[in-house]
Amino acid sequence: MARRASISRKTKETQISITFDPDGSGSADISTGIPFFDHMLTAFTVHGAFDLEINASGDLDVDFHHTVEDIGLVMGQVLAKALSQGGATARFGDYCVPMDEALSRVTIDLSNRPYLVYNFPDNLKVNAPFDAYLAKEFFQAFSVQGAFNLHINTYYGVNEHHALESIFKAFGRSLH
C-alpha cells in the first residue's frame, strides 16, 4: 500500500509544496532557499529512508522564520496524511546519534497528542542565519500539525552545526 502524500500551502509570506513517502528509499529533492536547512532536511530524509520533495519560496529577505515554520507546518500535515493511509506504523521511535563532538537523542510518540520538548545546550545557541531557535520553531510546527510527541535532547557539543545535524539525523531515524 502506497502512503505517499502531497500538500501545498500558499500564504502572503510563503509558497510551499511537499511530497512525502514514509516508505521510500532516502531520496531527497529539497529546495527551500536556505542552503543549511536543505542540508538538514536531506540528512533527515536519508537517515529516515524517506522520499521527500520540497519546493518552497518565502520572504527570505525579511528573515528565515516564516519559511522554516511554514515548512514545519506542511511537513506535519503531509506526515499525518501519509500515515492515515494505513500500513504498518510503530507508535514509538527513539534514536541517539553522534555527530563528531555533539550527541543528540530524539524520541517520538505518534500519539495524536502534539507536544515538543526541546533541550539544547545554552553554550551552543548562537545568532546565526539558521540557528537552534529556528530549528525549535520548525520542530514545534511539525509536531503540532503531525499530532505527535517529540522529545529532542542534545546532551552536549561544541559546534552548533554538528549538534543540529545530530538532531535531524536522529529525528529521521526515530521516525523511521
Tab-separated table of N, CA and C in Angstrom:
chain	number	residue	atom	x	y	z
A	1	MET	N	0.839	-1.184	0.000
A	1	MET	CA	0.000	0.000	0.000
A	1	MET	C	0.880	1.242	0.000
A	2	ALA	N	0.690	2.093	-0.977
A	2	ALA	CA	1.458	3.331	-1.088
A	2	ALA	C	0.912	4.377	-0.111
A	3	ARG	N	1.816	4.970	0.662
A	3	ARG	CA	1.402	6.002	1.614
A	3	ARG	C	1.977	7.362	1.241
A	4	ARG	N	2.238	7.572	0.011
A	4	ARG	CA	2.777	8.837	-0.493
A	4	ARG	C	1.693	9.910	-0.396
A	5	ALA	N	2.081	11.096	0.092
A	5	ALA	CA	1.118	12.189	0.231
A	5	ALA	C	1.761	13.499	-0.192
A	6	SER	N	0.923	14.405	-0.694
A	6	SER	CA	1.384	15.732	-1.121
A	6	SER	C	0.454	16.797	-0.561
A	7	ILE	N	1.040	17.921	-0.183
A	7	ILE	CA	0.270	19.072	0.295
A	7	ILE	C	0.987	20.338	-0.169
A	8	SER	N	0.196	21.327	-0.551
A	8	SER	CA	0.711	22.649	-0.907
A	8	SER	C	0.042	23.686	-0.030
A	9	ARG	N	0.766	24.758	0.231
A	9	ARG	CA	0.252	25.849	1.068
A	9	ARG	C	0.806	27.157	0.518
A	10	LYS	N	-0.081	28.140	0.416
A	10	LYS	CA	0.333	29.460	-0.041
A	10	LYS	C	-0.213	30.501	0.932
A	11	THR	N	0.689	31.355	1.422
A	11	THR	CA	0.313	32.465	2.297
A	11	THR	C	0.908	33.742	1.703
A	12	LYS	N	0.723	34.866	2.386
A	12	LYS	CA	1.346	36.111	1.926
A	12	LYS	C	2.859	36.029	1.998
A	13	GLU	N	3.378	35.195	2.923
A	13	GLU	CA	4.824	35.118	3.138
A	13	GLU	C	5.509	33.962	2.420
A	14	THR	N	4.792	32.861	2.195
A	14	THR	CA	5.444	31.660	1.672
A	14	THR	C	4.568	30.928	0.657
A	15	GLN	N	5.241	30.139	-0.162
A	15	GLN	CA	4.580	29.199	-1.063
A	15	GLN	C	5.351	27.888	-0.954
A	16	ILE	N	4.647	26.820	-0.516
A	16	ILE	CA	5.316	25.557	-0.195
A	16	ILE	C	4.554	24.379	-0.785
A	17	SER	N	5.286	23.464	-1.427
A	17	SER	CA	4.731	22.197	-1.897
A	17	SER	C	5.634	21.090	-1.384
A	18	ILE	N	5.015	20.095	-0.740
A	18	ILE	CA	5.783	18.980	-0.178
A	18	ILE	C	5.122	17.663	-0.561
A	19	THR	N	5.942	16.713	-0.990
A	19	THR	CA	5.523	15.336	-1.211
A	19	THR	C	6.386	14.459	-0.322
A	20	PHE	N	5.741	13.556	0.404
A	20	PHE	CA	6.433	12.722	1.397
A	20	PHE	C	6.004	11.276	1.250
A	21	ASP	N	6.970	10.379	1.236
A	21	ASP	CA	6.711	8.945	1.214
A	21	ASP	C	7.478	8.310	2.365
A	22	PRO	N	6.766	7.919	3.439
A	22	PRO	CA	7.458	7.328	4.585
A	22	PRO	C	8.074	5.963	4.294
A	23	ASP	N	7.681	5.350	3.183
A	23	ASP	CA	8.184	4.029	2.816
A	23	ASP	C	9.157	4.117	1.641
A	24	GLY	N	9.879	5.214	1.556
A	24	GLY	CA	10.777	5.458	0.437
A	24	GLY	C	12.140	4.827	0.609
A	25	SER	N	13.122	5.460	-0.050
A	25	SER	CA	14.477	4.913	-0.070
A	25	SER	C	15.538	5.922	0.367
A	26	GLY	N	15.119	7.103	0.798
A	26	GLY	CA	16.081	8.121	1.203
A	26	GLY	C	16.371	9.136	0.113
A	27	SER	N	15.460	9.278	-0.836
A	27	SER	CA	15.630	10.208	-1.943
A	27	SER	C	15.141	11.595	-1.532
A	28	ALA	N	16.004	12.594	-1.680
A	28	ALA	CA	15.673	13.966	-1.297
A	28	ALA	C	15.808	14.897	-2.491
A	29	ASP	N	14.773	15.691	-2.722
A	29	ASP	CA	14.796	16.755	-3.721
A	29	ASP	C	14.253	17.988	-3.011
A	30	ILE	N	15.146	18.751	-2.403
A	30	ILE	CA	14.748	19.796	-1.461
A	30	ILE	C	15.307	21.147	-1.890
A	31	SER	N	14.403	22.120	-1.997
A	31	SER	CA	14.785	23.484	-2.332
A	31	SER	C	13.946	24.447	-1.490
A	32	THR	N	14.559	24.983	-0.436
A	32	THR	CA	13.861	25.907	0.450
A	32	THR	C	14.358	27.342	0.302
A	33	GLY	N	15.470	27.529	-0.402
A	33	GLY	CA	16.100	28.831	-0.468
A	33	GLY	C	17.052	29.086	0.685
A	34	ILE	N	17.150	28.111	1.605
A	34	ILE	CA	18.019	28.201	2.784
A	34	ILE	C	18.961	27.000	2.733
A	35	PRO	N	20.156	27.152	2.186
A	35	PRO	CA	21.037	26.001	1.967
A	35	PRO	C	21.287	25.141	3.215
A	36	PHE	N	21.499	25.753	4.370
A	36	PHE	CA	21.745	24.950	5.569
A	36	PHE	C	20.519	24.113	5.923
A	37	PHE	N	19.318	24.685	5.793
A	37	PHE	CA	18.084	23.957	6.077
A	37	PHE	C	17.907	22.814	5.076
A	38	ASP	N	18.238	23.053	3.809
A	38	ASP	CA	18.192	21.976	2.812
A	38	ASP	C	19.091	20.817	3.247
A	39	HIS	N	20.271	21.159	3.740
A	39	HIS	CA	21.236	20.157	4.216
A	39	HIS	C	20.646	19.351	5.384
A	40	MET	N	20.002	20.029	6.327
A	40	MET	CA	19.409	19.350	7.486
A	40	MET	C	18.246	18.463	7.060
A	41	LEU	N	17.384	18.956	6.183
A	41	LEU	CA	16.240	18.160	5.716
A	41	LEU	C	16.693	16.970	4.878
A	42	THR	N	17.790	17.122	4.156
A	42	THR	CA	18.345	15.994	3.415
A	42	THR	C	18.874	14.936	4.385
A	43	ALA	N	19.553	15.346	5.436
A	43	ALA	CA	20.034	14.397	6.449
A	43	ALA	C	18.855	13.655	7.087
A	44	PHE	N	17.780	14.378	7.417
A	44	PHE	CA	16.555	13.764	7.956
A	44	PHE	C	16.025	12.708	6.988
A	45	THR	N	15.962	13.046	5.712
A	45	THR	CA	15.407	12.161	4.688
A	45	THR	C	16.254	10.910	4.498
A	46	VAL	N	17.543	11.098	4.349
A	46	VAL	CA	18.448	9.972	4.115
A	46	VAL	C	18.450	9.025	5.317
A	47	HIS	N	18.563	9.579	6.523
A	47	HIS	CA	18.629	8.736	7.723
A	47	HIS	C	17.291	8.126	8.093
A	48	GLY	N	16.200	8.696	7.612
A	48	GLY	CA	14.881	8.117	7.842
A	48	GLY	C	14.448	7.175	6.733
A	49	ALA	N	15.231	7.106	5.650
A	49	ALA	CA	14.899	6.291	4.470
A	49	ALA	C	13.523	6.671	3.922
A	50	PHE	N	13.238	7.995	3.922
A	50	PHE	CA	12.001	8.513	3.352
A	50	PHE	C	12.305	9.022	1.947
A	51	ASP	N	11.262	9.310	1.200
A	51	ASP	CA	11.388	10.097	-0.010
A	51	ASP	C	10.713	11.424	0.285
A	52	LEU	N	11.416	12.529	0.021
A	52	LEU	CA	10.908	13.850	0.357
A	52	LEU	C	11.228	14.834	-0.752
A	53	GLU	N	10.190	15.508	-1.225
A	53	GLU	CA	10.348	16.583	-2.196
A	53	GLU	C	9.775	17.847	-1.567
A	54	ILE	N	10.570	18.898	-1.546
A	54	ILE	CA	10.121	20.189	-1.033
A	54	ILE	C	10.508	21.264	-2.025
A	55	ASN	N	9.531	22.057	-2.404
A	55	ASN	CA	9.781	23.240	-3.212
A	55	ASN	C	9.160	24.393	-2.447
A	56	ALA	N	9.986	25.281	-1.929
A	56	ALA	CA	9.496	26.366	-1.082
A	56	ALA	C	10.138	27.683	-1.470
A	57	SER	N	9.347	28.717	-1.379
A	57	SER	CA	9.861	30.070	-1.509
A	57	SER	C	9.172	30.916	-0.452
A	58	GLY	N	9.895	31.930	0.003
A	58	GLY	CA	9.333	32.768	1.051
A	58	GLY	C	10.026	34.107	1.124
A	59	ASP	N	9.651	34.876	2.107
A	59	ASP	CA	10.198	36.215	2.295
A	59	ASP	C	11.540	36.161	3.025
A	60	LEU	N	12.493	35.485	2.392
A	60	LEU	CA	13.810	35.297	2.995
A	60	LEU	C	14.564	36.611	3.154
A	61	ASP	N	14.168	37.633	2.409
A	61	ASP	CA	14.795	38.936	2.572
A	61	ASP	C	14.423	39.568	3.921
A	62	VAL	N	13.298	39.145	4.493
A	62	VAL	CA	12.899	39.607	5.830
A	62	VAL	C	13.662	38.802	6.873
A	63	ASP	N	13.456	37.480	6.859
A	63	ASP	CA	14.206	36.515	7.670
A	63	ASP	C	13.774	35.117	7.258
A	64	PHE	N	14.330	34.103	7.908
A	64	PHE	CA	14.029	32.718	7.560
A	64	PHE	C	12.814	32.166	8.303
A	65	HIS	N	12.327	32.884	9.294
A	65	HIS	CA	11.318	32.349	10.212
A	65	HIS	C	10.057	31.851	9.507
A	66	HIS	N	9.432	32.673	8.670
A	66	HIS	CA	8.183	32.255	8.030
A	66	HIS	C	8.375	30.986	7.205
A	67	THR	N	9.440	30.941	6.435
A	67	THR	CA	9.680	29.783	5.574
A	67	THR	C	9.917	28.527	6.399
A	68	VAL	N	10.761	28.615	7.403
A	68	VAL	CA	11.080	27.437	8.224
A	68	VAL	C	9.845	26.952	8.981
A	69	GLU	N	9.129	27.859	9.629
A	69	GLU	CA	7.936	27.460	10.384
A	69	GLU	C	6.859	26.886	9.467
A	70	ASP	N	6.625	27.527	8.321
A	70	ASP	CA	5.592	27.032	7.412
A	70	ASP	C	5.958	25.673	6.816
A	71	ILE	N	7.234	25.436	6.547
A	71	ILE	CA	7.648	24.105	6.098
A	71	ILE	C	7.357	23.087	7.199
A	72	GLY	N	7.615	23.430	8.455
A	72	GLY	CA	7.279	22.537	9.561
A	72	GLY	C	5.794	22.237	9.619
A	73	LEU	N	4.960	23.257	9.425
A	73	LEU	CA	3.507	23.053	9.425
A	73	LEU	C	3.078	22.085	8.325
A	74	VAL	N	3.591	22.310	7.116
A	74	VAL	CA	3.210	21.453	5.996
A	74	VAL	C	3.796	20.055	6.159
A	75	MET	N	5.016	19.942	6.679
A	75	MET	CA	5.607	18.620	6.936
A	75	MET	C	4.729	17.812	7.893
A	76	GLY	N	4.257	18.454	8.957
A	76	GLY	CA	3.377	17.758	9.891
A	76	GLY	C	2.090	17.302	9.229
A	77	GLN	N	1.502	18.160	8.411
A	77	GLN	CA	0.262	17.813	7.715
A	77	GLN	C	0.469	16.668	6.735
A	78	VAL	N	1.564	16.720	5.985
A	78	VAL	CA	1.799	15.688	4.981
A	78	VAL	C	2.161	14.357	5.657
A	79	LEU	N	2.861	14.408	6.788
A	79	LEU	CA	3.138	13.176	7.542
A	79	LEU	C	1.834	12.551	8.020
A	80	ALA	N	0.975	13.361	8.635
A	80	ALA	CA	-0.309	12.846	9.133
A	80	ALA	C	-1.142	12.256	7.998
A	81	LYS	N	-1.148	12.924	6.862
A	81	LYS	CA	-1.904	12.429	5.702
A	81	LYS	C	-1.340	11.099	5.200
A	82	ALA	N	-0.019	11.013	5.101
A	82	ALA	CA	0.606	9.772	4.623
A	82	ALA	C	0.333	8.611	5.570
A	83	LEU	N	0.472	8.851	6.863
A	83	LEU	CA	0.275	7.768	7.835
A	83	LEU	C	-1.192	7.362	7.954
A	84	SER	N	-2.117	8.265	7.619
A	84	SER	CA	-3.543	7.940	7.707
A	84	SER	C	-3.991	6.991	6.607
A	85	GLN	N	-3.121	6.747	5.636
A	85	GLN	CA	-3.467	5.876	4.521
A	85	GLN	C	-3.300	4.398	4.851
A	86	GLY	N	-3.008	4.095	6.103
A	86	GLY	CA	-2.875	2.703	6.529
A	86	GLY	C	-1.434	2.245	6.512
A	87	GLY	N	-1.266	0.949	6.556
A	87	GLY	CA	0.069	0.380	6.590
A	87	GLY	C	0.581	0.268	8.012
A	88	ALA	N	1.672	-0.428	8.156
A	88	ALA	CA	2.246	-0.664	9.481
A	88	ALA	C	3.003	0.569	9.954
A	89	THR	N	2.646	1.049	11.136
A	89	THR	CA	3.334	2.177	11.739
A	89	THR	C	3.567	1.869	13.208
A	90	ALA	N	4.827	1.894	13.616
A	90	ALA	CA	5.144	1.729	15.035
A	90	ALA	C	4.820	3.037	15.741
A	91	ARG	N	4.256	2.962	16.938
A	91	ARG	CA	3.863	4.169	17.659
A	91	ARG	C	5.068	4.927	18.202
A	92	PHE	N	6.071	4.203	18.691
A	92	PHE	CA	7.208	4.842	19.351
A	92	PHE	C	8.472	4.722	18.504
A	93	GLY	N	9.324	5.735	18.608
A	93	GLY	CA	10.626	5.699	17.964
A	93	GLY	C	11.626	6.422	18.847
A	94	ASP	N	12.845	5.920	18.907
A	94	ASP	CA	13.871	6.507	19.759
A	94	ASP	C	15.227	6.239	19.129
A	95	TYR	N	16.026	7.302	18.983
A	95	TYR	CA	17.343	7.120	18.395
A	95	TYR	C	18.303	8.162	18.928
A	96	CYS	N	19.532	7.759	19.157
A	96	CYS	CA	20.588	8.636	19.633
A	96	CYS	C	21.678	8.658	18.560
A	97	VAL	N	22.082	9.866	18.148
A	97	VAL	CA	23.049	9.996	17.058
A	97	VAL	C	24.173	10.955	17.452
A	98	PRO	N	25.420	10.498	17.314
A	98	PRO	CA	26.551	11.420	17.480
A	98	PRO	C	26.873	12.085	16.155
A	99	MET	N	27.368	13.281	16.233
A	99	MET	CA	27.931	13.970	15.058
A	99	MET	C	29.191	14.640	15.555
A	100	ASP	N	30.301	13.973	15.336
A	100	ASP	CA	31.586	14.417	15.863
A	100	ASP	C	31.480	14.608	17.377
A	101	GLU	N	31.620	15.833	17.885
A	101	GLU	CA	31.632	16.067	19.335
A	101	GLU	C	30.234	16.242	19.930
A	102	ALA	N	29.199	16.274	19.099
A	102	ALA	CA	27.832	16.505	19.574
A	102	ALA	C	27.071	15.184	19.672
A	103	LEU	N	26.119	15.134	20.605
A	103	LEU	CA	25.296	13.940	20.787
A	103	LEU	C	23.862	14.367	21.066
A	104	SER	N	22.937	13.845	20.244
A	104	SER	CA	21.515	14.159	20.413
A	104	SER	C	20.683	12.884	20.397
A	105	ARG	N	19.595	12.945	21.155
A	105	ARG	CA	18.633	11.850	21.206
A	105	ARG	C	17.254	12.415	20.884
A	106	VAL	N	16.537	11.705	20.018
A	106	VAL	CA	15.183	12.109	19.649
A	106	VAL	C	14.250	10.929	19.899
A	107	THR	N	13.176	11.199	20.621
A	107	THR	CA	12.172	10.197	20.947
A	107	THR	C	10.819	10.691	20.462
A	108	ILE	N	10.071	9.810	19.811
A	108	ILE	CA	8.777	10.162	19.206
A	108	ILE	C	7.703	9.215	19.715
A	109	ASP	N	6.522	9.777	19.942
A	109	ASP	CA	5.320	9.002	20.236
A	109	ASP	C	4.241	9.503	19.286
A	110	LEU	N	3.898	8.685	18.291
A	110	LEU	CA	2.842	9.040	17.340
A	110	LEU	C	1.489	8.821	18.015
A	111	SER	N	1.186	9.687	18.953
A	111	SER	CA	0.092	9.506	19.900
A	111	SER	C	-1.170	10.284	19.577
A	112	ASN	N	-1.124	11.117	18.546
A	112	ASN	CA	-2.198	12.062	18.253
A	112	ASN	C	-2.331	13.110	19.355
A	113	ARG	N	-1.251	13.305	20.105
A	113	ARG	CA	-1.176	14.346	21.142
A	113	ARG	C	0.106	15.140	20.905
A	114	PRO	N	-0.015	16.320	20.301
A	114	PRO	CA	1.188	17.095	19.987
A	114	PRO	C	1.839	17.690	21.225
A	115	TYR	N	3.146	17.549	21.286
A	115	TYR	CA	3.916	18.153	22.371
A	115	TYR	C	5.385	18.129	21.976
A	116	LEU	N	6.079	19.223	22.267
A	116	LEU	CA	7.510	19.291	21.980
A	116	LEU	C	8.289	19.569	23.246
A	117	VAL	N	9.324	18.773	23.477
A	117	VAL	CA	10.351	19.050	24.477
A	117	VAL	C	11.630	19.259	23.683
A	118	TYR	N	12.288	20.402	23.892
A	118	TYR	CA	13.473	20.749	23.102
A	118	TYR	C	14.549	21.250	24.041
A	119	ASN	N	15.527	20.402	24.303
A	119	ASN	CA	16.651	20.762	25.166
A	119	ASN	C	17.912	20.874	24.321
A	120	PHE	N	18.466	22.069	24.326
A	120	PHE	CA	19.652	22.355	23.528
A	120	PHE	C	20.597	23.157	24.405
A	121	PRO	N	21.872	22.784	24.467
A	121	PRO	CA	22.802	23.471	25.373
A	121	PRO	C	22.886	24.979	25.105
A	122	ASP	N	22.798	25.757	26.168
A	122	ASP	CA	22.860	27.214	26.047
A	122	ASP	C	24.166	27.700	25.436
A	123	ASN	N	25.243	26.984	25.667
A	123	ASN	CA	26.535	27.423	25.136
A	123	ASN	C	26.618	27.310	23.616
A	124	LEU	N	25.662	26.629	22.983
A	124	LEU	CA	25.678	26.461	21.531
A	124	LEU	C	24.717	27.389	20.811
A	125	LYS	N	23.879	28.099	21.535
A	125	LYS	CA	22.878	28.947	20.892
A	125	LYS	C	23.527	30.235	20.431
A	126	VAL	N	23.756	30.311	19.145
A	126	VAL	CA	24.386	31.493	18.555
A	126	VAL	C	23.375	32.199	17.655
A	127	ASN	N	23.643	33.414	17.333
A	127	ASN	CA	22.759	34.174	16.466
A	127	ASN	C	23.263	34.060	15.031
A	128	ALA	N	22.921	32.959	14.388
A	128	ALA	CA	23.313	32.710	13.003
A	128	ALA	C	22.061	32.797	12.131
A	129	PRO	N	22.209	32.892	10.813
A	129	PRO	CA	21.015	32.944	9.962
A	129	PRO	C	20.068	31.757	10.179
A	130	PHE	N	20.627	30.575	10.410
A	130	PHE	CA	19.818	29.409	10.793
A	130	PHE	C	20.426	28.884	12.083
A	131	ASP	N	19.658	28.921	13.168
A	131	ASP	CA	20.208	28.544	14.466
A	131	ASP	C	19.269	27.606	15.220
A	132	ALA	N	19.646	27.275	16.429
A	132	ALA	CA	18.890	26.328	17.243
A	132	ALA	C	17.483	26.820	17.544
A	133	TYR	N	17.305	28.126	17.696
A	133	TYR	CA	15.961	28.666	17.954
A	133	TYR	C	15.052	28.479	16.742
A	134	LEU	N	15.586	28.672	15.561
A	134	LEU	CA	14.816	28.478	14.346
A	134	LEU	C	14.472	26.998	14.156
A	135	ALA	N	15.408	26.123	14.478
A	135	ALA	CA	15.137	24.682	14.424
A	135	ALA	C	13.999	24.331	15.376
A	136	LYS	N	13.981	24.933	16.545
A	136	LYS	CA	12.900	24.668	17.506
A	136	LYS	C	11.551	25.059	16.912
A	137	GLU	N	11.479	26.185	16.225
A	137	GLU	CA	10.227	26.610	15.586
A	137	GLU	C	9.766	25.585	14.549
A	138	PHE	N	10.708	25.047	13.779
A	138	PHE	CA	10.381	24.010	12.798
A	138	PHE	C	9.800	22.773	13.481
A	139	PHE	N	10.487	22.296	14.512
A	139	PHE	CA	10.023	21.081	15.192
A	139	PHE	C	8.700	21.305	15.923
A	140	GLN	N	8.494	22.496	16.467
A	140	GLN	CA	7.226	22.814	17.126
A	140	GLN	C	6.081	22.726	16.116
A	141	ALA	N	6.243	23.372	14.972
A	141	ALA	CA	5.213	23.353	13.941
A	141	ALA	C	4.974	21.931	13.421
A	142	PHE	N	6.039	21.191	13.196
A	142	PHE	CA	5.951	19.818	12.685
A	142	PHE	C	5.179	18.939	13.672
A	143	SER	N	5.535	18.994	14.944
A	143	SER	CA	4.891	18.116	15.929
A	143	SER	C	3.429	18.492	16.162
A	144	VAL	N	3.102	19.781	16.118
A	144	VAL	CA	1.702	20.195	16.308
A	144	VAL	C	0.844	19.708	15.143
A	145	GLN	N	1.271	19.974	13.923
A	145	GLN	CA	0.471	19.570	12.764
A	145	GLN	C	0.500	18.057	12.540
A	146	GLY	N	1.588	17.408	12.916
A	146	GLY	CA	1.680	15.954	12.789
A	146	GLY	C	1.024	15.229	13.950
A	147	ALA	N	0.676	15.965	14.996
A	147	ALA	CA	-0.003	15.441	16.190
A	147	ALA	C	0.789	14.318	16.862
A	148	PHE	N	2.062	14.623	17.200
A	148	PHE	CA	2.867	13.628	17.887
A	148	PHE	C	3.728	14.289	18.951
A	149	ASN	N	4.086	13.498	19.953
A	149	ASN	CA	5.049	13.917	20.971
A	149	ASN	C	6.438	13.826	20.362
A	150	LEU	N	7.225	14.865	20.596
A	150	LEU	CA	8.586	14.895	20.069
A	150	LEU	C	9.498	15.415	21.169
A	151	HIS	N	10.424	14.573	21.598
A	151	HIS	CA	11.384	14.941	22.631
A	151	HIS	C	12.763	14.987	21.997
A	152	ILE	N	13.367	16.175	22.014
A	152	ILE	CA	14.686	16.385	21.434
A	152	ILE	C	15.630	16.802	22.556
A	153	ASN	N	16.672	16.025	22.734
A	153	ASN	CA	17.661	16.314	23.765
A	153	ASN	C	19.058	16.270	23.169
A	154	THR	N	19.690	17.425	23.115
A	154	THR	CA	21.100	17.476	22.729
A	154	THR	C	21.880	17.527	24.030
A	155	TYR	N	22.643	16.501	24.272
A	155	TYR	CA	23.347	16.375	25.546
A	155	TYR	C	24.555	17.294	25.646
A	156	TYR	N	25.292	17.401	24.532
A	156	TYR	CA	26.483	18.237	24.544
A	156	TYR	C	26.970	18.428	23.114
A	157	GLY	N	27.890	19.350	22.974
A	157	GLY	CA	28.512	19.636	21.696
A	157	GLY	C	29.287	20.933	21.796
A	158	VAL	N	30.062	21.212	20.773
A	158	VAL	CA	30.833	22.447	20.698
A	158	VAL	C	30.395	23.248	19.472
A	159	ASN	N	30.078	22.564	18.405
A	159	ASN	CA	29.738	23.185	17.138
A	159	ASN	C	28.227	23.081	16.913
A	160	GLU	N	27.566	24.233	16.738
A	160	GLU	CA	26.104	24.234	16.563
A	160	GLU	C	25.681	23.444	15.322
A	161	HIS	N	26.436	23.542	14.244
A	161	HIS	CA	26.134	22.784	13.031
A	161	HIS	C	26.090	21.285	13.342
A	162	HIS	N	27.099	20.791	14.031
A	162	HIS	CA	27.141	19.364	14.370
A	162	HIS	C	25.974	18.968	15.271
A	163	ALA	N	25.650	19.805	16.234
A	163	ALA	CA	24.544	19.496	17.144
A	163	ALA	C	23.218	19.456	16.389
A	164	LEU	N	22.969	20.431	15.538
A	164	LEU	CA	21.725	20.435	14.761
A	164	LEU	C	21.667	19.245	13.808
A	165	GLU	N	22.785	18.922	13.191
A	165	GLU	CA	22.792	17.777	12.280
A	165	GLU	C	22.532	16.475	13.030
A	166	SER	N	23.064	16.344	14.236
A	166	SER	CA	22.777	15.132	15.019
A	166	SER	C	21.284	15.050	15.356
A	167	ILE	N	20.639	16.187	15.568
A	167	ILE	CA	19.191	16.205	15.837
A	167	ILE	C	18.416	15.735	14.605
A	168	PHE	N	18.688	16.331	13.457
A	168	PHE	CA	17.930	15.983	12.253
A	168	PHE	C	18.136	14.521	11.856
A	169	LYS	N	19.357	14.009	12.010
A	169	LYS	CA	19.609	12.598	11.709
A	169	LYS	C	18.876	11.690	12.695
A	170	ALA	N	18.927	12.027	13.975
A	170	ALA	CA	18.226	11.224	14.995
A	170	ALA	C	16.717	11.298	14.786
A	171	PHE	N	16.217	12.453	14.386
A	171	PHE	CA	14.793	12.609	14.108
A	171	PHE	C	14.369	11.690	12.961
A	172	GLY	N	15.144	11.670	11.882
A	172	GLY	CA	14.830	10.778	10.779
A	172	GLY	C	14.822	9.328	11.195
A	173	ARG	N	15.843	8.935	11.927
A	173	ARG	CA	15.942	7.532	12.351
A	173	ARG	C	14.837	7.140	13.335
A	174	SER	N	14.486	8.024	14.234
A	174	SER	CA	13.436	7.679	15.197
A	174	SER	C	12.066	7.664	14.536
A	175	LEU	N	11.838	8.512	13.544
A	175	LEU	CA	10.552	8.485	12.831
A	175	LEU	C	10.462	7.272	11.923
A	176	HIS	N	11.603	6.816	11.420
A	176	HIS	CA	11.620	5.627	10.541
A	176	HIS	C	11.076	4.414	11.290
